[in-house]
XYZ file of C-alpha atoms in Angstrom:
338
model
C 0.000 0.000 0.000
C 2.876 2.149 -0.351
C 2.744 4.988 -2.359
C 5.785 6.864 -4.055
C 7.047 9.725 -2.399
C 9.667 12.237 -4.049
C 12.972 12.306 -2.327
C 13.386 15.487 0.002
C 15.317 17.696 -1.759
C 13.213 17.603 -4.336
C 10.177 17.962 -2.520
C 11.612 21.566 -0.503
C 12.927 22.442 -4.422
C 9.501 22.770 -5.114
C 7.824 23.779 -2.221
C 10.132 27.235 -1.924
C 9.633 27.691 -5.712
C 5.727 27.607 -5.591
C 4.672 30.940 -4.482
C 1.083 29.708 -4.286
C 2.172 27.625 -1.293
C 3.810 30.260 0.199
C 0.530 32.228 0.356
C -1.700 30.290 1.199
C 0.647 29.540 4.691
C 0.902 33.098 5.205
C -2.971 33.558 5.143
C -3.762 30.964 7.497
C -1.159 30.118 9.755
C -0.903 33.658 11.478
C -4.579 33.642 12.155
C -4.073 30.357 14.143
C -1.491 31.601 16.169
C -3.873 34.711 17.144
C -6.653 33.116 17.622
C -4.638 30.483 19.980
C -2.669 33.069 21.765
C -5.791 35.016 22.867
C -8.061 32.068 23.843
C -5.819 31.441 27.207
C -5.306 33.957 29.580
C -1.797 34.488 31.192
C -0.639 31.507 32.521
C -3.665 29.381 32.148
C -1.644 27.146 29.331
C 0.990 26.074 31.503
C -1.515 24.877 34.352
C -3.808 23.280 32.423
C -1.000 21.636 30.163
C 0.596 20.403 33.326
C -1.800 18.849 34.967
C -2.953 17.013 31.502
C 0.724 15.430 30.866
C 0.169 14.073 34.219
C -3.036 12.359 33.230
C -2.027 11.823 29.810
C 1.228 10.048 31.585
C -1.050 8.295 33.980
C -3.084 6.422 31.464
C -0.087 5.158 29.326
C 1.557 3.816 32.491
C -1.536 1.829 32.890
C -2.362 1.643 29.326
C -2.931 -2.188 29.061
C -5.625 -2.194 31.917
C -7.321 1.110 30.277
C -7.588 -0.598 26.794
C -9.010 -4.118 28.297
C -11.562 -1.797 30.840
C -12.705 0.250 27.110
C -13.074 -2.980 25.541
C -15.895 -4.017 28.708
C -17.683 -1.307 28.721
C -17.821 -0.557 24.994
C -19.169 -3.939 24.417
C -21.378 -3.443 27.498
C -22.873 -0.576 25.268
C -23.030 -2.882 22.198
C -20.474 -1.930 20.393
C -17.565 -4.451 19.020
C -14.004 -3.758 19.960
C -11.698 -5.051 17.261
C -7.545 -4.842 17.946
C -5.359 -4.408 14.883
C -1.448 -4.659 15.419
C -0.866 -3.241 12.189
C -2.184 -0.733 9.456
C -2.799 -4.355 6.969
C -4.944 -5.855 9.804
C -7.010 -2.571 10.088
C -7.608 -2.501 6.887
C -8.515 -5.805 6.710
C -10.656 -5.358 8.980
C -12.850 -2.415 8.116
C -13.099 -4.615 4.316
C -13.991 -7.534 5.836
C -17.047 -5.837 7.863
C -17.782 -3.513 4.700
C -18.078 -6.997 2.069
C -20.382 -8.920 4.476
C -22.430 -6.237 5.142
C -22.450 -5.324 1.257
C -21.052 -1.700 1.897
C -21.262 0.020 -1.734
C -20.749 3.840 -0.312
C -19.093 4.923 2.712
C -18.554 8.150 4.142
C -15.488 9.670 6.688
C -14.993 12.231 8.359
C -11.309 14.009 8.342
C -9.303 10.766 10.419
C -5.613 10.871 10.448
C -5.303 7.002 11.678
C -7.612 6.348 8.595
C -4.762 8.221 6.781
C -2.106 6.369 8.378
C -2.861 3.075 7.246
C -4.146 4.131 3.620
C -7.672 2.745 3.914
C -8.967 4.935 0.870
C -7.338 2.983 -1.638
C -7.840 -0.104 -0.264
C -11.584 -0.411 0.120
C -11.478 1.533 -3.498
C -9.846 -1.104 -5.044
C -12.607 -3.603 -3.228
C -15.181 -1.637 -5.135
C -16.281 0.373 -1.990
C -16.765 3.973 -3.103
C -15.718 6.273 -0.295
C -16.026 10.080 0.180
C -14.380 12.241 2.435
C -17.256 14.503 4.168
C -14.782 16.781 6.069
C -14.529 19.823 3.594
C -10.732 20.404 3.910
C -10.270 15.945 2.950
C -13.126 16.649 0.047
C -11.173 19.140 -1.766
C -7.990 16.740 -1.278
C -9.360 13.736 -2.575
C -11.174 15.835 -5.603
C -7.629 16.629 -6.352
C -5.843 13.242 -5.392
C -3.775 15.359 -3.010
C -2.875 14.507 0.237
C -3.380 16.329 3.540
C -0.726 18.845 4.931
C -1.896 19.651 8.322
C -3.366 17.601 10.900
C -6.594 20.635 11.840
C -6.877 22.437 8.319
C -5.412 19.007 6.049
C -5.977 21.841 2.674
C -3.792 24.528 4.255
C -1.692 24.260 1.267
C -4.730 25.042 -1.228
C -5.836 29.146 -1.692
C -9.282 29.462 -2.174
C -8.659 30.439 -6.080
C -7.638 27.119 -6.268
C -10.187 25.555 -4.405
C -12.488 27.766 -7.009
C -10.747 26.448 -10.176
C -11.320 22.713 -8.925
C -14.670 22.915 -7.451
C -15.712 24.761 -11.434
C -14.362 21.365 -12.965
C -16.700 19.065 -10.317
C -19.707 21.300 -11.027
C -19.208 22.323 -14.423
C -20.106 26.118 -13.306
C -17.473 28.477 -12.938
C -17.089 28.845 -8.955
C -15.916 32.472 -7.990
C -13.315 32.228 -5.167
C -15.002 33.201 -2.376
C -14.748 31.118 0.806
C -18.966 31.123 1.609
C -19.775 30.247 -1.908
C -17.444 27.611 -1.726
C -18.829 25.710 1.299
C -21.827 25.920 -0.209
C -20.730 24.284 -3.060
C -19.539 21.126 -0.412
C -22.860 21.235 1.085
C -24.779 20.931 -2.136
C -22.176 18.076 -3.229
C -22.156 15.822 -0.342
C -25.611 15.998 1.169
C -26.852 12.565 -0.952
C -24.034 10.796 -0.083
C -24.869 10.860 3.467
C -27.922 9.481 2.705
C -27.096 7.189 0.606
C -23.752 5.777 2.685
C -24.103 2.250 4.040
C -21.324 2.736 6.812
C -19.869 5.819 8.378
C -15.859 5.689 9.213
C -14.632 8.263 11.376
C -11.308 8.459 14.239
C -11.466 9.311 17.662
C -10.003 12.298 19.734
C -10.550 10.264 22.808
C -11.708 6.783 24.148
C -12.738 7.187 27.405
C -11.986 3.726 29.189
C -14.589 3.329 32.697
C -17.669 4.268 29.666
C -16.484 2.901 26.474
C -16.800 6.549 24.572
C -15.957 7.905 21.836
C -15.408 11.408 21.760
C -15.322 13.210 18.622
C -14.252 16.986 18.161
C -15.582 18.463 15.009
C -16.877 21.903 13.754
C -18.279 21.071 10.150
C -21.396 18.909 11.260
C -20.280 16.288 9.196
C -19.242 13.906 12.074
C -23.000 14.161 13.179
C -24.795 12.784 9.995
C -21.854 10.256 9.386
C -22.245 8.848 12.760
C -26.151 8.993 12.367
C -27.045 8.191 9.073
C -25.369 5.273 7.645
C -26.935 1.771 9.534
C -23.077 1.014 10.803
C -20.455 3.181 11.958
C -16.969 1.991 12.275
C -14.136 4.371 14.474
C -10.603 3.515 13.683
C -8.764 5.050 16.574
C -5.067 4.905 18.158
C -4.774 3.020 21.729
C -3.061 6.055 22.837
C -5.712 8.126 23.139
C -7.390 6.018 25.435
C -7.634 7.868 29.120
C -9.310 6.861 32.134
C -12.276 8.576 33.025
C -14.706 11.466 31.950
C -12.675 13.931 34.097
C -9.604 12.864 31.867
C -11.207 14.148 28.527
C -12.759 17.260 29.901
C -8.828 17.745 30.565
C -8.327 17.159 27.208
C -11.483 18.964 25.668
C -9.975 21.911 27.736
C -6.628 22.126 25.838
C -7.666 20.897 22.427
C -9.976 23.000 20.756
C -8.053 26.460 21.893
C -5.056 25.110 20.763
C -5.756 23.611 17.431
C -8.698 26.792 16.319
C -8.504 29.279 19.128
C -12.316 28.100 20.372
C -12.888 27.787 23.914
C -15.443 24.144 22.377
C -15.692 23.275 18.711
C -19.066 23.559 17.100
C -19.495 20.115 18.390
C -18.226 17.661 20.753
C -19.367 13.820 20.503
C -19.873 11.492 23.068
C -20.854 8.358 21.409
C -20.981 5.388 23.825
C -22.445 2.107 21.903
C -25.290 2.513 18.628
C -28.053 4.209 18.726
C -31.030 2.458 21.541
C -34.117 3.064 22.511
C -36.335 1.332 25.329
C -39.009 3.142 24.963
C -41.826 0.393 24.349
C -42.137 -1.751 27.300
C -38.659 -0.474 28.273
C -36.781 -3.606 25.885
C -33.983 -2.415 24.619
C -33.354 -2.084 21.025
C -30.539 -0.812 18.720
C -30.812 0.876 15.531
C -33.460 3.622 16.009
C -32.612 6.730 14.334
C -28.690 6.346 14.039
C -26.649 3.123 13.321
C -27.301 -0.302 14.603
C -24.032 -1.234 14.871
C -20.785 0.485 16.230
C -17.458 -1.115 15.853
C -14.346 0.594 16.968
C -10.808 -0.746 15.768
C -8.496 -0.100 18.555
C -4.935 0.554 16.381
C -1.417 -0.104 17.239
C 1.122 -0.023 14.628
C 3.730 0.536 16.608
C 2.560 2.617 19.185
C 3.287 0.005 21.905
C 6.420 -0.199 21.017
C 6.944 3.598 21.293
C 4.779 3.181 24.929
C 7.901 0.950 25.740
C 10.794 3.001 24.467
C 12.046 5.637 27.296
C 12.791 7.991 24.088
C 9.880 7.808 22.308
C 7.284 7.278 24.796
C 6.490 11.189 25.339
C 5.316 11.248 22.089
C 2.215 9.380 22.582
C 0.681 12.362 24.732
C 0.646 14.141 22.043
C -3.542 15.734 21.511
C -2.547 16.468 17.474
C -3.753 19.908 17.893
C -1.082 20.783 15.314
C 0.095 24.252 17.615
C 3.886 22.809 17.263
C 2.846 22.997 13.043
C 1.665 26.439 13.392
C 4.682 28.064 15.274
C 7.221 25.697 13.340
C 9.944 28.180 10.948
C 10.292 25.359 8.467
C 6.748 24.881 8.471
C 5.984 28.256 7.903
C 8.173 28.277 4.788
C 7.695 24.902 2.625
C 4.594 23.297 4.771
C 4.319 19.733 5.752
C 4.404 17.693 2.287
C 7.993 18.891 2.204
């Protein structure tokens, strides 16, 4: 599933000789570090950063008993844990639930584990259509691009581009402006979240004594995948597992200020189990107005191996709120396909 990547010098070549690149970082890249820097007041970072390592370093010290405890309760809530050791066996695994439950279409939400192991191309060539919902992922897959940024994965693209492409989908010439755009992706995508037979997103967080899954999202598009389609499917790293609720309020705290400057994104998902209802004679049935099934692949590929190195194991606190991106000189100057 590998795909051919440029060697490096070639790659920063082009990036510092494509002033369209350089643009499009300068527009957005300041804005993020303004809207950041003004949605903590002084000194409020360091505490709350502080006492999150320690939970975040908690939970991988006791990361074994965390993932076994999510497993319990998420099947308690009728979901099915699945573990995949590598990116092959998650794949594998999403195709093998997608062909007996005769998935044609399937929609995602932006997932950088989902981008990790390649899954696109691999259910594609099984004949499983699948469309990125997440507007930044659309425009990349439109153009067979990849994403750049782990928040804003089209921070490479200006919005002249994104006019020029979105004219050759619609056959109507698109004038660059940003609302017209969007509503261009809204008009685009609304059928195939109807029509989708599973919805695939990630996970911010897996909260361990429920079984959650907590998705951070400002689009809406995480709602009607997770709704819509009869089975959803969450492919999300072990790492992010914590504790309790307390532990992802910690998180929730840190992550949306950091990655957009917003004290909560538009929404915040809790999803613990399908959708239920025991409303009739208070028996408990699945599949009422959102899926009927929820499975959640549980991903290492590698990551306990990095839980066990002493060098590498800081790395899996990480939130991927992308600040370290958005303050990074290099970064700033050839962006991160370079």
């Amino acid at each position: 599933m590998s795909s051919t990547i440029a060697p490096f010098k070639e790659r920063l070549k082009h990036a510092l000789e494509n002033p369209n690149l350089e643009q499009a970082l300068e527009r957005a890249l300041g804005a993020f570090r303004e809207r950041r820097a003004a949605s903590f007041v002084p000194g409020e970072f360091a505490r709350l950063r502080s006492d999150l390592v320690q939970r975040k370093s908690d939970a991988l010290d006791h990361l074994p008993e965390l993932v076994q405890q999510f497993k319990e309760e998420a099947e308690k809530a009728g979901a099915e844990v699945h573990f995949a050791k590598d990116a092959e066996e998650a794949r594998r695994i999403v195709a093998r639930l997608a062909k007996e439950r005769g998935v044609q279409l399937a929609v995602k939400t932006k997932s950088m584990a989902t981008e990790e192991i390649q899954l696109n191309p691999f259910l594609e060539e099984r004949g499983i259509r699948v469309v990125e919902t997440d507007l930044g992922e659309w425009i990349l897959q439109l153009a067979k691009d990849h994403p750049s940024h782990l928040i804003a994965p089209a921070i490479h693209w200006r919005r002249e581009e994104v006019a020029e492409l979105f004219s050759g989908v619609t056959g109507v010439t698109q004038p660059p402006v940003i609302a017209e755009l969007v509503k261009v992706a809204r008009q685009q995508l609304r059928q195939a979240f109807i029509d989708a037979d599973m919805g695939i997103t990630g996970g911010n967080i897996g909260i361990a004594e429920s079984g959650t899954i907590v998705l951070v999202t400002n689009e809406g598009n995480a709602d009607l995948v997770t709704t819509l389609p009869p089975i959803h499917t969450v492919i999300i790293g072990v790492e992010k597992i914590v504790a309790t609720l307390d532990d992802a309020v910690a998180v929730l705290k840190l992550l949306p200020r950091s990655a957009t400057g917003q004290r909560l994104s538009s929404y915040t998902n809790f999803i613990t189990g399908p959708s239920r209802t025991a409303d009739i004679e208070l028996s408990m049935t699945t599949g009422v107005h959102g899926p009927k099934e929820v499975h959640i692949i549980l991903l290492d590929n590698g990551r306990w191996a990095l839980r066990d190195d002493p060098d590498f194991r800081d790395a899996l606190r990480c939130i991927r709120c992308a600040a370290c991106a958005n303050v990074c000189p290099p970064y700033q100057a050839v962006g991160g396909h370079a």
